[in-house]
Amino acid sequence: MKQLHHEEITNTKKEFPITIVCDAIRTPENIGMCFRIAESFGVSKIYLHESSPTIENRIVKRTARNTLNQINFEHYNDFSQTIHTLKKEGNSIIGIEITDKSINIQDFNFKNHQKIVLLLGSERHGIKNIDLVDATISIPMYGRNSSMNVIHSLAITLYEVTNQLVSSE
C-alpha cells in the first residue's frame, strides 16, 4: 500500500445546488475551514456576515489555503433579508442546530429539496432567528457533550447531503 500525494489524486469535479450562510461566525479558523470544506464538497456559494473575519485575515487565508479563489462568496449585513431573498429564489433553509423539532441528519431527505441553504449559527449563540428556517437537522452524538464545533457539523452535514444527492442520480 502506498500513500498518495496531492498531485496523484484526481477528484470528480461537481457543483451542487448548496449554499452556506454563516450567521455571524467570528472565529477566523472557522471561516477559513468553511471555505475549505465547502470547496471539497462542491458548494455553490457562501454568505458571510459583515462582522465575520474577512478573507484578507491572515488566519483565514492560512486555514482556507487556495480555496478562497475557488468558491463564490458574498457578504451580507441583514440576516433576515438575506434569508428571505434566498427563500424567494427557491431555496430550502435548513439550520444545522439542535432544537425541539430537529430531525436526525440521516432521517432528513435532502433529495426532496432542489436548492439547499445550510445555515450555520454563531459559535456562541447558535442561529439568531431560528424561526426563519424551514427545518433543523441535528447530528446524533453519543458522548457527554451536546454540541460540536460548527465547522465539524458542516463537514458531517455536507457529507450526508452530497452522498444523498449523488446516490439519487
Short mmCIF file of N, CA and C in Angstrom, two decimals:
data_model
loop_
_atom_site.label_atom_id
_atom_site.label_comp_id
_atom_site.label_asym_id
_atom_site.label_seq_id
_atom_site.Cartn_x
_atom_site.Cartn_y
_atom_site.Cartn_z
N MET A 1 0.84 -1.17 0.00
CA MET A 1 0.00 0.00 0.00
C MET A 1 0.90 1.24 0.00
N LYS A 2 0.51 2.20 -0.83
CA LYS A 2 1.29 3.43 -0.95
C LYS A 2 0.37 4.62 -0.69
N GLN A 3 0.81 5.51 0.17
CA GLN A 3 0.04 6.73 0.41
C GLN A 3 0.22 7.66 -0.79
N LEU A 4 -0.88 8.21 -1.28
CA LEU A 4 -0.83 9.08 -2.45
C LEU A 4 -0.60 10.53 -2.04
N HIS A 5 0.08 11.26 -2.91
CA HIS A 5 0.31 12.69 -2.72
C HIS A 5 -0.76 13.46 -3.49
N HIS A 6 -0.93 14.72 -3.16
CA HIS A 6 -1.97 15.55 -3.78
C HIS A 6 -1.93 15.51 -5.30
N GLU A 7 -0.76 15.55 -5.88
CA GLU A 7 -0.66 15.57 -7.35
C GLU A 7 -1.03 14.24 -7.99
N GLU A 8 -1.14 13.19 -7.20
CA GLU A 8 -1.51 11.88 -7.71
C GLU A 8 -3.02 11.60 -7.63
N ILE A 9 -3.78 12.55 -7.07
CA ILE A 9 -5.21 12.35 -6.85
C ILE A 9 -6.00 13.22 -7.81
N THR A 10 -6.98 12.62 -8.47
CA THR A 10 -7.88 13.37 -9.35
C THR A 10 -9.30 13.17 -8.84
N ASN A 11 -9.92 14.25 -8.37
CA ASN A 11 -11.30 14.19 -7.88
C ASN A 11 -12.26 14.47 -9.02
N THR A 12 -13.45 13.92 -8.92
CA THR A 12 -14.51 14.25 -9.86
C THR A 12 -15.05 15.61 -9.47
N LYS A 13 -14.91 16.60 -10.34
CA LYS A 13 -15.39 17.95 -10.06
C LYS A 13 -16.90 17.99 -10.23
N LYS A 14 -17.59 18.46 -9.20
CA LYS A 14 -19.04 18.52 -9.23
C LYS A 14 -19.48 19.70 -8.38
N GLU A 15 -20.48 20.44 -8.86
CA GLU A 15 -21.05 21.52 -8.06
C GLU A 15 -22.49 21.18 -7.75
N PHE A 16 -22.86 21.34 -6.49
CA PHE A 16 -24.20 21.03 -6.02
C PHE A 16 -24.98 22.32 -5.76
N PRO A 17 -26.31 22.25 -5.79
CA PRO A 17 -27.13 23.44 -5.51
C PRO A 17 -27.23 23.69 -4.00
N ILE A 18 -26.06 23.87 -3.40
CA ILE A 18 -25.96 24.07 -1.95
C ILE A 18 -25.30 25.41 -1.69
N THR A 19 -25.91 26.19 -0.82
CA THR A 19 -25.36 27.47 -0.37
C THR A 19 -25.20 27.39 1.14
N ILE A 20 -24.16 28.03 1.64
CA ILE A 20 -23.94 28.09 3.08
C ILE A 20 -24.11 29.54 3.52
N VAL A 21 -24.88 29.74 4.58
CA VAL A 21 -24.99 31.06 5.20
C VAL A 21 -24.40 30.96 6.59
N CYS A 22 -23.37 31.75 6.85
CA CYS A 22 -22.73 31.80 8.15
C CYS A 22 -23.33 32.95 8.94
N ASP A 23 -24.03 32.63 10.01
CA ASP A 23 -24.70 33.62 10.84
C ASP A 23 -23.73 34.18 11.88
N ALA A 24 -23.00 35.20 11.46
CA ALA A 24 -22.09 35.93 12.37
C ALA A 24 -21.04 35.03 13.01
N ILE A 25 -20.40 34.19 12.21
CA ILE A 25 -19.29 33.38 12.71
C ILE A 25 -18.07 34.29 12.85
N ARG A 26 -17.44 34.25 14.01
CA ARG A 26 -16.41 35.23 14.34
C ARG A 26 -14.98 34.68 14.38
N THR A 27 -14.83 33.39 14.38
CA THR A 27 -13.50 32.79 14.50
C THR A 27 -12.85 32.65 13.13
N PRO A 28 -11.68 33.26 12.93
CA PRO A 28 -11.03 33.18 11.61
C PRO A 28 -10.79 31.76 11.12
N GLU A 29 -10.41 30.86 12.03
CA GLU A 29 -10.19 29.46 11.63
C GLU A 29 -11.47 28.84 11.08
N ASN A 30 -12.61 29.16 11.70
CA ASN A 30 -13.88 28.61 11.23
C ASN A 30 -14.25 29.15 9.85
N ILE A 31 -13.98 30.42 9.60
CA ILE A 31 -14.26 30.98 8.27
C ILE A 31 -13.36 30.30 7.23
N GLY A 32 -12.08 30.18 7.53
CA GLY A 32 -11.15 29.53 6.59
C GLY A 32 -11.54 28.08 6.33
N MET A 33 -11.90 27.35 7.39
CA MET A 33 -12.29 25.95 7.21
C MET A 33 -13.63 25.84 6.48
N CYS A 34 -14.50 26.83 6.64
CA CYS A 34 -15.77 26.81 5.90
C CYS A 34 -15.48 26.82 4.40
N PHE A 35 -14.56 27.67 3.97
CA PHE A 35 -14.19 27.70 2.54
C PHE A 35 -13.60 26.37 2.11
N ARG A 36 -12.71 25.85 2.91
CA ARG A 36 -12.02 24.62 2.54
C ARG A 36 -12.98 23.43 2.44
N ILE A 37 -13.84 23.29 3.41
CA ILE A 37 -14.82 22.20 3.42
C ILE A 37 -15.83 22.39 2.29
N ALA A 38 -16.31 23.64 2.13
CA ALA A 38 -17.31 23.92 1.09
C ALA A 38 -16.76 23.60 -0.29
N GLU A 39 -15.53 23.96 -0.55
CA GLU A 39 -14.93 23.66 -1.86
C GLU A 39 -14.79 22.16 -2.05
N SER A 40 -14.43 21.44 -1.00
CA SER A 40 -14.26 19.99 -1.08
C SER A 40 -15.54 19.27 -1.45
N PHE A 41 -16.69 19.84 -1.05
CA PHE A 41 -17.98 19.19 -1.29
C PHE A 41 -18.78 19.85 -2.40
N GLY A 42 -18.17 20.71 -3.20
CA GLY A 42 -18.85 21.27 -4.37
C GLY A 42 -19.97 22.25 -4.06
N VAL A 43 -19.83 23.00 -2.98
CA VAL A 43 -20.83 24.01 -2.61
C VAL A 43 -20.79 25.15 -3.62
N SER A 44 -21.96 25.70 -3.94
CA SER A 44 -22.06 26.77 -4.94
C SER A 44 -21.62 28.13 -4.41
N LYS A 45 -22.00 28.45 -3.17
CA LYS A 45 -21.74 29.80 -2.67
C LYS A 45 -21.76 29.83 -1.15
N ILE A 46 -21.03 30.80 -0.59
CA ILE A 46 -21.00 31.05 0.85
C ILE A 46 -21.41 32.50 1.08
N TYR A 47 -22.27 32.71 2.08
CA TYR A 47 -22.60 34.06 2.53
C TYR A 47 -21.98 34.26 3.90
N LEU A 48 -21.24 35.36 4.05
CA LEU A 48 -20.59 35.70 5.31
C LEU A 48 -21.17 37.00 5.85
N HIS A 49 -21.42 37.05 7.14
CA HIS A 49 -21.89 38.29 7.76
C HIS A 49 -20.76 39.32 7.73
N GLU A 50 -21.13 40.59 7.61
CA GLU A 50 -20.12 41.64 7.52
C GLU A 50 -19.26 41.74 8.78
N SER A 51 -19.71 41.20 9.90
CA SER A 51 -18.91 41.23 11.13
C SER A 51 -17.94 40.05 11.22
N SER A 52 -18.04 39.10 10.31
CA SER A 52 -17.13 37.95 10.30
C SER A 52 -15.76 38.38 9.81
N PRO A 53 -14.71 37.66 10.19
CA PRO A 53 -13.38 37.98 9.66
C PRO A 53 -13.40 37.91 8.13
N THR A 54 -12.67 38.81 7.50
CA THR A 54 -12.64 38.86 6.03
C THR A 54 -11.65 37.86 5.47
N ILE A 55 -11.71 37.67 4.17
CA ILE A 55 -10.76 36.76 3.53
C ILE A 55 -9.35 37.35 3.49
N GLU A 56 -9.21 38.60 3.87
CA GLU A 56 -7.88 39.22 3.97
C GLU A 56 -7.20 38.88 5.29
N ASN A 57 -7.92 38.36 6.24
CA ASN A 57 -7.37 37.97 7.53
C ASN A 57 -6.34 36.87 7.32
N ARG A 58 -5.17 37.00 7.90
CA ARG A 58 -4.07 36.05 7.65
C ARG A 58 -4.42 34.64 8.13
N ILE A 59 -5.18 34.52 9.21
CA ILE A 59 -5.56 33.19 9.71
C ILE A 59 -6.58 32.56 8.77
N VAL A 60 -7.52 33.36 8.28
CA VAL A 60 -8.49 32.85 7.30
C VAL A 60 -7.73 32.35 6.08
N LYS A 61 -6.81 33.15 5.56
CA LYS A 61 -6.03 32.76 4.37
C LYS A 61 -5.26 31.47 4.59
N ARG A 62 -4.59 31.38 5.73
CA ARG A 62 -3.77 30.20 6.02
C ARG A 62 -4.65 28.94 6.14
N THR A 63 -5.78 29.08 6.80
CA THR A 63 -6.65 27.92 7.02
C THR A 63 -7.36 27.50 5.73
N ALA A 64 -7.80 28.46 4.94
CA ALA A 64 -8.54 28.16 3.71
C ALA A 64 -7.64 27.65 2.60
N ARG A 65 -6.36 27.92 2.71
CA ARG A 65 -5.40 27.59 1.65
C ARG A 65 -5.82 28.26 0.35
N ASN A 66 -5.85 27.53 -0.74
CA ASN A 66 -6.14 28.14 -2.04
C ASN A 66 -7.64 28.17 -2.37
N THR A 67 -8.49 27.75 -1.44
CA THR A 67 -9.92 27.66 -1.76
C THR A 67 -10.64 29.00 -1.78
N LEU A 68 -10.02 30.05 -1.26
CA LEU A 68 -10.66 31.37 -1.27
C LEU A 68 -10.97 31.84 -2.69
N ASN A 69 -10.16 31.43 -3.64
CA ASN A 69 -10.37 31.83 -5.03
C ASN A 69 -11.19 30.80 -5.82
N GLN A 70 -11.61 29.74 -5.17
CA GLN A 70 -12.28 28.65 -5.88
C GLN A 70 -13.78 28.55 -5.59
N ILE A 71 -14.28 29.39 -4.72
CA ILE A 71 -15.70 29.31 -4.37
C ILE A 71 -16.29 30.71 -4.29
N ASN A 72 -17.49 30.88 -4.82
CA ASN A 72 -18.15 32.18 -4.78
C ASN A 72 -18.57 32.51 -3.36
N PHE A 73 -18.45 33.78 -3.00
CA PHE A 73 -18.92 34.20 -1.68
C PHE A 73 -19.40 35.64 -1.76
N GLU A 74 -20.18 35.98 -0.77
CA GLU A 74 -20.75 37.33 -0.70
C GLU A 74 -20.92 37.70 0.76
N HIS A 75 -20.78 39.00 1.06
CA HIS A 75 -21.03 39.48 2.42
C HIS A 75 -22.46 40.01 2.51
N TYR A 76 -23.05 39.90 3.66
CA TYR A 76 -24.39 40.45 3.90
C TYR A 76 -24.38 41.18 5.23
N ASN A 77 -25.34 42.10 5.41
CA ASN A 77 -25.42 42.79 6.69
C ASN A 77 -26.76 42.57 7.39
N ASP A 78 -27.78 42.14 6.65
CA ASP A 78 -29.10 41.92 7.24
C ASP A 78 -29.47 40.44 7.09
N PHE A 79 -29.36 39.72 8.18
CA PHE A 79 -29.59 38.28 8.18
C PHE A 79 -30.99 37.94 7.67
N SER A 80 -32.01 38.54 8.24
CA SER A 80 -33.40 38.23 7.86
C SER A 80 -33.65 38.51 6.40
N GLN A 81 -33.18 39.62 5.91
CA GLN A 81 -33.37 39.97 4.49
C GLN A 81 -32.68 38.95 3.58
N THR A 82 -31.48 38.54 3.95
CA THR A 82 -30.74 37.56 3.15
C THR A 82 -31.50 36.23 3.09
N ILE A 83 -32.00 35.78 4.22
CA ILE A 83 -32.75 34.52 4.26
C ILE A 83 -34.03 34.63 3.45
N HIS A 84 -34.76 35.75 3.59
CA HIS A 84 -36.00 35.94 2.81
C HIS A 84 -35.71 35.94 1.31
N THR A 85 -34.62 36.58 0.89
CA THR A 85 -34.24 36.61 -0.53
C THR A 85 -33.92 35.20 -1.02
N LEU A 86 -33.17 34.45 -0.24
CA LEU A 86 -32.82 33.07 -0.63
C LEU A 86 -34.07 32.20 -0.72
N LYS A 87 -35.04 32.41 0.16
CA LYS A 87 -36.30 31.66 0.09
C LYS A 87 -37.05 32.00 -1.19
N LYS A 88 -37.09 33.28 -1.54
CA LYS A 88 -37.78 33.71 -2.76
C LYS A 88 -37.14 33.10 -4.00
N GLU A 89 -35.85 32.81 -3.92
CA GLU A 89 -35.12 32.20 -5.04
C GLU A 89 -35.31 30.68 -5.09
N GLY A 90 -36.17 30.14 -4.22
CA GLY A 90 -36.49 28.72 -4.26
C GLY A 90 -35.64 27.83 -3.38
N ASN A 91 -34.90 28.41 -2.47
CA ASN A 91 -34.05 27.62 -1.57
C ASN A 91 -34.83 27.13 -0.36
N SER A 92 -34.50 25.93 0.09
CA SER A 92 -34.97 25.42 1.37
C SER A 92 -33.92 25.78 2.41
N ILE A 93 -34.32 26.44 3.48
CA ILE A 93 -33.40 26.90 4.52
C ILE A 93 -33.35 25.84 5.61
N ILE A 94 -32.19 25.21 5.76
CA ILE A 94 -32.03 24.12 6.71
C ILE A 94 -30.96 24.51 7.73
N GLY A 95 -31.39 24.65 8.96
CA GLY A 95 -30.46 25.02 10.03
C GLY A 95 -29.79 23.80 10.61
N ILE A 96 -28.49 23.90 10.79
CA ILE A 96 -27.75 22.84 11.48
C ILE A 96 -27.75 23.27 12.94
N GLU A 97 -28.74 22.78 13.67
CA GLU A 97 -28.97 23.28 15.03
C GLU A 97 -29.78 22.27 15.82
N ILE A 98 -29.52 22.18 17.10
CA ILE A 98 -30.28 21.31 17.98
C ILE A 98 -31.48 22.10 18.48
N THR A 99 -32.68 21.66 18.08
CA THR A 99 -33.92 22.27 18.55
C THR A 99 -34.88 21.15 18.95
N ASP A 100 -36.02 21.53 19.51
CA ASP A 100 -37.00 20.52 19.87
C ASP A 100 -37.69 19.93 18.65
N LYS A 101 -37.44 20.48 17.46
CA LYS A 101 -38.03 19.98 16.22
C LYS A 101 -36.97 19.41 15.26
N SER A 102 -35.72 19.32 15.70
CA SER A 102 -34.66 18.85 14.81
C SER A 102 -34.89 17.40 14.39
N ILE A 103 -34.53 17.14 13.14
CA ILE A 103 -34.59 15.81 12.56
C ILE A 103 -33.17 15.27 12.50
N ASN A 104 -33.00 14.02 12.90
CA ASN A 104 -31.66 13.41 12.78
C ASN A 104 -31.21 13.48 11.33
N ILE A 105 -29.99 13.85 11.12
CA ILE A 105 -29.47 14.10 9.78
C ILE A 105 -29.70 12.93 8.82
N GLN A 106 -29.53 11.70 9.30
CA GLN A 106 -29.69 10.56 8.41
C GLN A 106 -31.16 10.29 8.08
N ASP A 107 -32.09 10.90 8.81
CA ASP A 107 -33.52 10.73 8.54
C ASP A 107 -34.09 11.86 7.68
N PHE A 108 -33.29 12.88 7.41
CA PHE A 108 -33.75 14.02 6.60
C PHE A 108 -33.51 13.71 5.13
N ASN A 109 -34.53 13.88 4.30
CA ASN A 109 -34.40 13.57 2.88
C ASN A 109 -34.01 14.83 2.11
N PHE A 110 -32.72 15.02 1.89
CA PHE A 110 -32.21 16.18 1.17
C PHE A 110 -32.59 16.14 -0.31
N LYS A 111 -32.88 14.95 -0.84
CA LYS A 111 -33.25 14.80 -2.25
C LYS A 111 -34.58 15.47 -2.57
N ASN A 112 -35.39 15.75 -1.55
CA ASN A 112 -36.68 16.40 -1.76
C ASN A 112 -36.56 17.92 -1.93
N HIS A 113 -35.35 18.43 -1.93
CA HIS A 113 -35.13 19.88 -1.99
C HIS A 113 -34.23 20.20 -3.19
N GLN A 114 -34.73 21.03 -4.09
CA GLN A 114 -33.95 21.34 -5.29
C GLN A 114 -32.76 22.24 -5.01
N LYS A 115 -32.94 23.23 -4.15
CA LYS A 115 -31.86 24.15 -3.78
C LYS A 115 -31.82 24.23 -2.26
N ILE A 116 -30.63 24.02 -1.71
CA ILE A 116 -30.48 23.90 -0.26
C ILE A 116 -29.58 25.00 0.27
N VAL A 117 -30.05 25.65 1.34
CA VAL A 117 -29.20 26.56 2.11
C VAL A 117 -28.95 25.89 3.45
N LEU A 118 -27.68 25.70 3.77
CA LEU A 118 -27.30 25.21 5.09
C LEU A 118 -26.93 26.41 5.93
N LEU A 119 -27.64 26.57 7.02
CA LEU A 119 -27.47 27.74 7.88
C LEU A 119 -26.66 27.35 9.10
N LEU A 120 -25.54 28.05 9.30
CA LEU A 120 -24.67 27.81 10.44
C LEU A 120 -24.83 28.95 11.44
N GLY A 121 -25.10 28.62 12.68
CA GLY A 121 -25.19 29.64 13.72
C GLY A 121 -23.84 30.05 14.24
N SER A 122 -23.84 31.15 14.98
CA SER A 122 -22.59 31.63 15.57
C SER A 122 -22.09 30.61 16.58
N GLU A 123 -20.80 30.65 16.84
CA GLU A 123 -20.17 29.69 17.74
C GLU A 123 -20.77 29.75 19.14
N ARG A 124 -21.13 30.93 19.59
CA ARG A 124 -21.60 31.10 20.96
C ARG A 124 -23.11 31.00 21.11
N HIS A 125 -23.86 31.58 20.16
CA HIS A 125 -25.30 31.73 20.36
C HIS A 125 -26.17 30.92 19.40
N GLY A 126 -25.57 30.21 18.47
CA GLY A 126 -26.35 29.45 17.51
C GLY A 126 -27.01 30.36 16.48
N ILE A 127 -28.08 29.87 15.85
CA ILE A 127 -28.80 30.64 14.83
C ILE A 127 -29.67 31.67 15.53
N LYS A 128 -29.47 32.95 15.19
CA LYS A 128 -30.14 34.02 15.94
C LYS A 128 -31.64 34.09 15.71
N ASN A 129 -32.11 33.80 14.51
CA ASN A 129 -33.55 33.87 14.24
C ASN A 129 -34.00 32.53 13.68
N ILE A 130 -34.11 31.58 14.58
CA ILE A 130 -34.41 30.19 14.19
C ILE A 130 -35.77 30.06 13.52
N ASP A 131 -36.67 31.02 13.72
CA ASP A 131 -38.00 30.96 13.11
C ASP A 131 -37.97 31.11 11.60
N LEU A 132 -36.86 31.55 11.02
CA LEU A 132 -36.76 31.73 9.58
C LEU A 132 -36.43 30.45 8.82
N VAL A 133 -36.04 29.40 9.53
CA VAL A 133 -35.64 28.17 8.85
C VAL A 133 -36.86 27.34 8.47
N ASP A 134 -36.70 26.53 7.44
CA ASP A 134 -37.75 25.60 7.03
C ASP A 134 -37.66 24.30 7.83
N ALA A 135 -36.47 23.95 8.26
CA ALA A 135 -36.25 22.74 9.05
C ALA A 135 -34.92 22.87 9.78
N THR A 136 -34.77 22.09 10.84
CA THR A 136 -33.46 21.99 11.50
C THR A 136 -33.07 20.52 11.54
N ILE A 137 -31.78 20.31 11.39
CA ILE A 137 -31.25 18.95 11.47
C ILE A 137 -30.22 18.89 12.59
N SER A 138 -30.08 17.73 13.16
CA SER A 138 -29.07 17.53 14.20
C SER A 138 -28.29 16.26 13.90
N ILE A 139 -27.12 16.20 14.46
CA ILE A 139 -26.23 15.06 14.28
C ILE A 139 -26.24 14.25 15.57
N PRO A 140 -26.64 12.98 15.50
CA PRO A 140 -26.65 12.18 16.72
C PRO A 140 -25.24 12.12 17.34
N MET A 141 -25.19 12.29 18.64
CA MET A 141 -23.92 12.25 19.36
C MET A 141 -24.06 11.26 20.50
N TYR A 142 -22.98 10.59 20.86
CA TYR A 142 -23.04 9.53 21.83
C TYR A 142 -22.16 9.75 23.05
N GLY A 143 -21.47 10.86 23.07
CA GLY A 143 -20.66 11.21 24.24
C GLY A 143 -21.45 12.07 25.20
N ARG A 144 -20.78 12.67 26.15
CA ARG A 144 -21.44 13.53 27.14
C ARG A 144 -21.70 14.93 26.61
N ASN A 145 -20.88 15.37 25.67
CA ASN A 145 -21.01 16.72 25.13
C ASN A 145 -22.25 16.77 24.23
N SER A 146 -22.97 17.89 24.27
CA SER A 146 -24.20 18.00 23.48
C SER A 146 -24.01 18.77 22.18
N SER A 147 -22.80 19.28 21.94
CA SER A 147 -22.59 20.01 20.69
C SER A 147 -21.15 19.81 20.22
N MET A 148 -20.91 20.22 18.96
CA MET A 148 -19.56 20.15 18.41
C MET A 148 -19.26 21.44 17.67
N ASN A 149 -18.05 21.61 17.25
CA ASN A 149 -17.64 22.80 16.50
C ASN A 149 -18.51 22.95 15.26
N VAL A 150 -18.87 24.19 14.96
CA VAL A 150 -19.78 24.49 13.86
C VAL A 150 -19.26 23.96 12.52
N ILE A 151 -17.97 23.99 12.30
CA ILE A 151 -17.40 23.53 11.02
C ILE A 151 -17.36 22.01 10.97
N HIS A 152 -17.17 21.35 12.09
CA HIS A 152 -17.26 19.89 12.10
C HIS A 152 -18.69 19.47 11.74
N SER A 153 -19.67 20.18 12.29
CA SER A 153 -21.07 19.91 11.96
C SER A 153 -21.32 20.12 10.48
N LEU A 154 -20.74 21.18 9.93
CA LEU A 154 -20.89 21.46 8.50
C LEU A 154 -20.31 20.32 7.66
N ALA A 155 -19.13 19.85 8.01
CA ALA A 155 -18.48 18.77 7.25
C ALA A 155 -19.33 17.50 7.26
N ILE A 156 -19.84 17.14 8.42
CA ILE A 156 -20.67 15.94 8.51
C ILE A 156 -21.94 16.12 7.68
N THR A 157 -22.54 17.31 7.77
CA THR A 157 -23.77 17.58 7.03
C THR A 157 -23.52 17.56 5.53
N LEU A 158 -22.45 18.19 5.07
CA LEU A 158 -22.16 18.19 3.64
C LEU A 158 -21.90 16.78 3.13
N TYR A 159 -21.27 15.95 3.93
CA TYR A 159 -21.05 14.57 3.52
C TYR A 159 -22.40 13.88 3.31
N GLU A 160 -23.31 14.05 4.26
CA GLU A 160 -24.62 13.40 4.15
C GLU A 160 -25.43 13.95 2.98
N VAL A 161 -25.45 15.27 2.83
CA VAL A 161 -26.22 15.89 1.73
C VAL A 161 -25.70 15.41 0.38
N THR A 162 -24.40 15.53 0.15
CA THR A 162 -23.85 15.17 -1.15
C THR A 162 -23.96 13.67 -1.40
N ASN A 163 -23.82 12.87 -0.37
CA ASN A 163 -23.99 11.42 -0.52
C ASN A 163 -25.41 11.10 -0.98
N GLN A 164 -26.41 11.74 -0.37
CA GLN A 164 -27.79 11.51 -0.80
C GLN A 164 -28.03 11.99 -2.23
N LEU A 165 -27.50 13.17 -2.57
CA LEU A 165 -27.73 13.73 -3.90
C LEU A 165 -27.05 12.89 -4.99
N VAL A 166 -25.84 12.42 -4.73
CA VAL A 166 -25.12 11.60 -5.71
C VAL A 166 -25.81 10.25 -5.89
N SER A 167 -26.29 9.67 -4.80
CA SER A 167 -26.91 8.34 -4.89
C SER A 167 -28.26 8.39 -5.62
N SER A 168 -28.86 9.60 -5.74
CA SER A 168 -30.14 9.71 -6.43
C SER A 168 -29.99 9.98 -7.92
N GLU A 169 -28.77 10.15 -8.38
CA GLU A 169 -28.53 10.44 -9.81
C GLU A 169 -28.71 9.21 -10.68
#
